[in-house]
Short mmCIF file of C-alpha atoms in Angstrom, two decimals:
data_model
loop_
_atom_site.label_atom_id
_atom_site.label_comp_id
_atom_site.label_asym_id
_atom_site.label_seq_id
_atom_site.Cartn_x
_atom_site.Cartn_y
_atom_site.Cartn_z
CA MET A 1 75.80 25.70 24.15
CA SER A 2 77.67 22.87 25.37
CA ASN A 3 80.76 21.14 24.00
CA ASP A 4 81.40 17.34 25.34
CA LEU A 5 85.20 18.08 26.34
CA ALA A 6 83.39 20.17 29.66
CA GLN A 7 80.76 17.92 29.88
CA LYS A 8 83.57 15.11 30.75
CA ILE A 9 84.98 16.62 32.83
CA ARG A 10 82.67 17.55 34.48
CA LEU A 11 81.55 13.74 35.13
CA ILE A 12 85.23 13.41 35.83
CA ARG A 13 85.04 16.27 38.12
CA GLU A 14 81.48 14.59 40.23
CA VAL A 15 82.44 10.99 39.85
CA GLU A 16 86.68 11.35 41.58
CA THR A 17 85.88 14.39 44.24
CA SER A 18 84.19 16.17 46.66
CA GLY A 19 83.45 19.80 44.18
CA ARG A 20 84.97 21.69 41.64
CA ALA A 21 87.58 23.17 44.72
CA GLU A 22 88.71 20.11 45.37
CA PHE A 23 89.31 19.43 41.25
CA SER A 24 91.30 22.93 40.82
CA GLU A 25 93.43 21.65 43.40
CA LEU A 26 94.47 18.66 42.45
CA ILE A 27 94.28 19.72 38.96
CA GLY A 28 96.49 22.67 39.42
CA VAL A 29 93.62 25.04 37.56
CA PRO A 30 92.00 27.77 39.16
CA LYS A 31 87.87 27.37 40.29
CA LYS A 32 87.05 30.15 37.92
CA THR A 33 88.64 28.36 35.06
CA LEU A 34 86.71 25.34 35.87
CA ILE A 35 83.85 27.10 36.48
CA GLY A 36 83.72 29.25 32.81
CA ILE A 37 84.65 25.55 31.18
CA GLU A 38 81.65 23.47 32.58
CA GLN A 39 78.87 26.41 32.63
CA THR A 40 79.69 27.41 29.33
CA GLY A 41 80.41 24.53 27.27
CA ARG A 42 84.01 26.33 26.03
CA VAL A 43 86.85 23.68 24.89
CA PRO A 44 88.88 22.86 27.70
CA LYS A 45 92.31 24.07 26.93
CA GLY A 46 95.07 21.49 26.05
CA ASP A 47 96.59 21.45 29.55
CA LEU A 48 93.96 21.31 31.62
CA LEU A 49 93.33 18.19 29.72
CA GLN A 50 96.42 17.17 30.32
CA ALA A 51 97.10 18.09 33.88
CA VAL A 52 93.69 16.01 34.36
CA CYS A 53 94.62 12.30 32.97
CA ARG A 54 97.94 12.74 34.32
CA GLN A 55 96.17 12.98 38.02
CA TRP A 56 93.55 10.51 36.51
CA PRO A 57 94.87 8.64 33.91
CA LYS A 58 92.05 5.89 34.07
CA TYR A 59 89.65 8.19 31.84
CA THR A 60 92.22 9.52 29.41
CA MET A 61 90.58 7.27 26.01
CA TRP A 62 87.38 8.36 27.48
CA LEU A 63 88.40 11.80 27.09
CA MET A 64 89.97 11.60 24.17
CA THR A 65 88.35 8.84 22.44
CA ASP A 66 84.90 7.91 23.59
CA GLN A 67 86.47 4.50 23.73
CA VAL A 68 86.74 1.98 27.02
CA ASN A 69 88.80 -0.77 27.04
CA GLU A 70 88.95 -2.44 31.26
CA GLU A 71 90.98 -4.95 30.68
CA ALA A 72 93.42 -1.62 29.88
CA GLY A 73 92.30 0.31 32.88
CA GLN A 74 90.96 2.78 30.47
CA ILE A 75 87.24 3.44 31.71
CA SER A 76 84.75 5.77 32.08
CA PRO A 77 83.06 7.83 35.25
CA GLU A 78 79.66 5.92 34.88
CA ILE A 79 82.26 2.59 35.35
CA GLU A 80 84.02 3.75 38.09
CA LYS A 81 79.91 4.92 39.37
CA ALA A 82 79.18 1.73 38.94
CA ARG A 83 81.72 -0.49 40.96
CA LYS A 84 81.66 2.44 43.54
CA THR A 85 78.68 1.93 43.72
CA LEU A 86 78.76 -2.02 44.21
CA LYS A 87 81.30 -1.88 46.46
CA GLN A 88 79.12 -0.08 49.26
CA THR A 89 76.31 -2.45 48.33
CA GLY A 90 78.56 -5.28 49.55
CA THR A 91 77.80 -7.09 45.51
CA ASP A 92 81.22 -6.07 44.54
CA THR A 93 82.70 -8.79 43.21
CA ASP A 94 86.26 -7.75 44.16
#
């Protein structure tokens, strides 16, 4: 059984870190906890969600509401991934 929050945590991890070990270290959660959430779709506890939002505040709105507001700096991992791709290809607008 899959969970939307578990999938979102995975998306953030994939865009922002090199893997589960780094992600777990950055948010202060055991790697086994993260694996359990991602593989079983278990709903993450509030303290894990808070840790993710503290580490990457730009995803808070998307993580909790599925909304983005780029003008306010609230984006999704898909937007961040696209930005990184544009920077690598030299086609970014910054």
